[in-house]
Amino acid sequence: MKNRYMVVLLIFLSFFFISAYILHSESSSTQTYENTYWFSIFYNDRFWKVNTLGKIYDLYEDKETEFVPILTGLSVNESLGIVEGAALRYVPSKIKEGIFEINLAEKYITTYNSAIVYVTDITDIPVCINALSLTWRYLDSNVSYLFKNGKIYKIKG
């Protein structure tokens, strides 16, 4: 009879300790941020990586040169380490190939071949990026273009 009570007590204690461990591990989980690269910014004379949450998470080395796309025209909250701006919501989560710089304040996009494409409305930026992913190779270097109503017009150059 005594052995039976010991077996029941051991089973009860094992369930108790296992459940206490599971509850403790769930309550003590820390917040982790996934550093999925979104874009780069130039701030304090350095290039920084920004993740998909808008948090600055890494610094480019001096010898690193692959830091495109670059977003400009944004403000940086130094105390929180995040990039802020109302226009940030218009930047797609995956920026296509061919885009070198997106200036949200001046509303233009620069391609790899130095063509500048202005947009009339900040809400046209995602559509323009999709169009440029197919056409940036065919734009002339150092020429200004205008993206309006889904079309790219040559305005200067």
Short mmCIF file of C-alpha atoms in Angstrom, two decimals:
data_model
loop_
_atom_site.label_atom_id
_atom_site.label_comp_id
_atom_site.label_asym_id
_atom_site.label_seq_id
_atom_site.Cartn_x
_atom_site.Cartn_y
_atom_site.Cartn_z
CA MET A 1 0.00 0.00 0.00
CA LYS A 2 2.88 2.30 0.84
CA ASN A 3 4.47 1.68 -2.57
CA ARG A 4 1.23 2.59 -4.31
CA TYR A 5 1.14 5.98 -2.55
CA MET A 6 4.77 6.60 -3.47
CA VAL A 7 4.08 5.92 -7.16
CA VAL A 8 1.06 8.25 -7.16
CA LEU A 9 3.07 10.92 -5.31
CA LEU A 10 5.95 10.66 -7.81
CA ILE A 11 3.59 10.95 -10.78
CA PHE A 12 1.88 13.97 -9.20
CA LEU A 13 5.19 15.68 -8.44
CA SER A 14 6.51 15.05 -11.94
CA PHE A 15 3.37 16.59 -13.49
CA PHE A 16 3.66 19.53 -11.09
CA PHE A 17 7.30 20.25 -11.91
CA ILE A 18 6.80 19.83 -15.67
CA SER A 19 3.82 22.21 -15.71
CA ALA A 20 5.67 24.72 -13.51
CA TYR A 21 8.65 24.62 -15.90
CA ILE A 22 6.43 25.16 -18.95
CA LEU A 23 4.63 28.10 -17.32
CA HIS A 24 7.92 29.65 -16.25
CA SER A 25 9.46 29.34 -19.71
CA GLU A 26 6.39 30.96 -21.34
CA SER A 27 6.30 33.87 -18.90
CA SER A 28 10.01 34.65 -19.07
CA SER A 29 10.28 34.80 -22.84
CA THR A 30 11.98 37.96 -23.99
CA GLN A 31 11.02 40.06 -26.94
CA THR A 32 13.12 39.21 -29.93
CA TYR A 33 13.21 41.21 -33.10
CA GLU A 34 13.76 39.47 -36.36
CA ASN A 35 16.35 41.39 -38.30
CA THR A 36 14.91 40.96 -41.75
CA TYR A 37 16.63 43.55 -43.93
CA TRP A 38 14.30 46.15 -45.46
CA PHE A 39 16.39 49.16 -46.53
CA SER A 40 19.40 51.31 -45.61
CA ILE A 41 19.67 54.88 -44.34
CA PHE A 42 22.52 57.37 -44.18
CA TYR A 43 22.69 58.86 -40.68
CA ASN A 44 25.56 60.45 -38.73
CA ASP A 45 27.98 59.95 -41.63
CA ARG A 46 27.40 56.17 -41.66
CA PHE A 47 25.15 53.71 -43.48
CA TRP A 48 22.75 51.73 -41.28
CA LYS A 49 20.55 48.68 -41.87
CA VAL A 50 16.84 48.91 -41.03
CA ASN A 51 14.62 45.87 -40.48
CA THR A 52 10.99 45.40 -41.49
CA LEU A 53 9.81 46.85 -38.16
CA GLY A 54 11.61 50.13 -38.88
CA LYS A 55 14.26 49.45 -36.22
CA ILE A 56 17.90 50.25 -36.91
CA TYR A 57 19.74 47.02 -36.15
CA ASP A 58 23.20 47.08 -37.72
CA LEU A 59 25.93 49.29 -39.10
CA TYR A 60 27.69 48.76 -42.40
CA GLU A 61 31.43 48.34 -42.28
CA ASP A 62 33.56 51.02 -43.96
CA LYS A 63 34.61 48.64 -46.73
CA GLU A 64 31.11 47.33 -47.44
CA THR A 65 29.59 48.84 -50.57
CA GLU A 66 26.39 46.83 -51.07
CA PHE A 67 23.84 48.87 -49.11
CA VAL A 68 21.03 49.55 -51.52
CA PRO A 69 18.23 50.50 -51.48
CA ILE A 70 18.73 53.71 -49.52
CA LEU A 71 15.78 55.65 -48.12
CA THR A 72 16.12 59.37 -47.51
CA GLY A 73 13.74 62.00 -46.25
CA LEU A 74 13.01 60.16 -42.99
CA SER A 75 13.57 61.14 -39.37
CA VAL A 76 15.43 58.95 -36.88
CA ASN A 77 14.30 58.60 -33.28
CA GLU A 78 17.64 58.11 -31.52
CA SER A 79 16.20 57.13 -28.15
CA LEU A 80 14.17 54.24 -29.61
CA GLY A 81 16.53 53.46 -32.49
CA ILE A 82 13.78 53.51 -35.08
CA VAL A 83 13.10 55.25 -38.35
CA GLU A 84 9.95 57.38 -38.33
CA GLY A 85 7.88 58.99 -41.00
CA ALA A 86 4.29 58.97 -42.15
CA ALA A 87 5.40 58.15 -45.69
CA LEU A 88 7.17 55.00 -44.52
CA ARG A 89 3.95 53.02 -44.92
CA TYR A 90 4.13 53.58 -48.70
CA VAL A 91 7.43 51.75 -49.00
CA PRO A 92 6.82 48.12 -49.99
CA SER A 93 8.13 45.41 -47.69
CA LYS A 94 10.26 44.01 -50.52
CA ILE A 95 11.96 46.64 -52.65
CA LYS A 96 12.63 45.34 -56.15
CA GLU A 97 15.95 45.20 -57.97
CA GLY A 98 17.03 48.32 -59.81
CA ILE A 99 16.11 50.82 -57.08
CA PHE A 100 19.09 52.68 -55.64
CA GLU A 101 17.43 55.46 -53.62
CA ILE A 102 13.92 56.40 -52.57
CA ASN A 103 13.54 59.97 -51.34
CA LEU A 104 10.23 60.25 -49.52
CA ALA A 105 10.51 63.98 -48.79
CA GLU A 106 11.21 65.05 -52.39
CA LYS A 107 9.12 62.20 -53.89
CA TYR A 108 11.61 60.69 -56.32
CA ILE A 109 13.26 57.34 -56.97
CA THR A 110 16.79 56.88 -58.32
CA THR A 111 17.64 53.73 -60.25
CA TYR A 112 20.96 51.86 -60.50
CA ASN A 113 21.75 53.65 -63.76
CA SER A 114 21.22 57.12 -62.18
CA ALA A 115 17.85 57.84 -63.78
CA ILE A 116 15.63 59.95 -61.51
CA VAL A 117 11.90 59.22 -61.56
CA TYR A 118 9.63 61.74 -59.82
CA VAL A 119 6.18 60.77 -58.57
CA THR A 120 3.32 63.26 -58.28
CA ASP A 121 1.82 61.63 -55.20
CA ILE A 122 3.56 59.72 -52.41
CA THR A 123 0.96 56.95 -52.74
CA ASP A 124 2.30 56.20 -56.24
CA ILE A 125 5.65 54.99 -54.88
CA PRO A 126 4.74 51.26 -54.63
CA VAL A 127 3.26 51.25 -58.14
CA CYS A 128 6.28 53.14 -59.51
CA ILE A 129 8.68 50.67 -57.87
CA ASN A 130 6.84 47.78 -59.53
CA ALA A 131 7.02 49.53 -62.90
CA LEU A 132 10.71 50.34 -62.45
CA SER A 133 11.55 46.75 -61.60
CA LEU A 134 10.81 45.96 -65.24
CA THR A 135 11.94 49.16 -66.98
CA TRP A 136 14.93 50.59 -65.08
CA ARG A 137 17.42 49.00 -67.50
CA TYR A 138 15.89 50.90 -70.42
CA LEU A 139 15.95 54.37 -68.82
CA ASP A 140 18.72 56.76 -69.86
CA SER A 141 21.37 57.70 -67.30
CA ASN A 142 21.24 61.16 -65.70
CA VAL A 143 17.79 61.86 -67.16
CA SER A 144 14.73 62.93 -65.18
CA TYR A 145 11.41 61.17 -65.63
CA LEU A 146 7.90 61.61 -64.26
CA PHE A 147 5.70 58.71 -63.20
CA LYS A 148 2.03 59.59 -63.52
CA ASN A 149 -1.07 57.45 -64.10
CA GLY A 150 1.00 54.30 -64.44
CA LYS A 151 3.26 55.70 -67.18
CA ILE A 152 6.82 57.02 -67.20
CA TYR A 153 7.37 60.30 -69.07
CA LYS A 154 10.75 61.83 -69.95
CA ILE A 155 10.84 65.41 -68.63
CA LYS A 156 14.50 66.47 -68.71
CA GLY A 157 17.74 65.23 -70.15
#
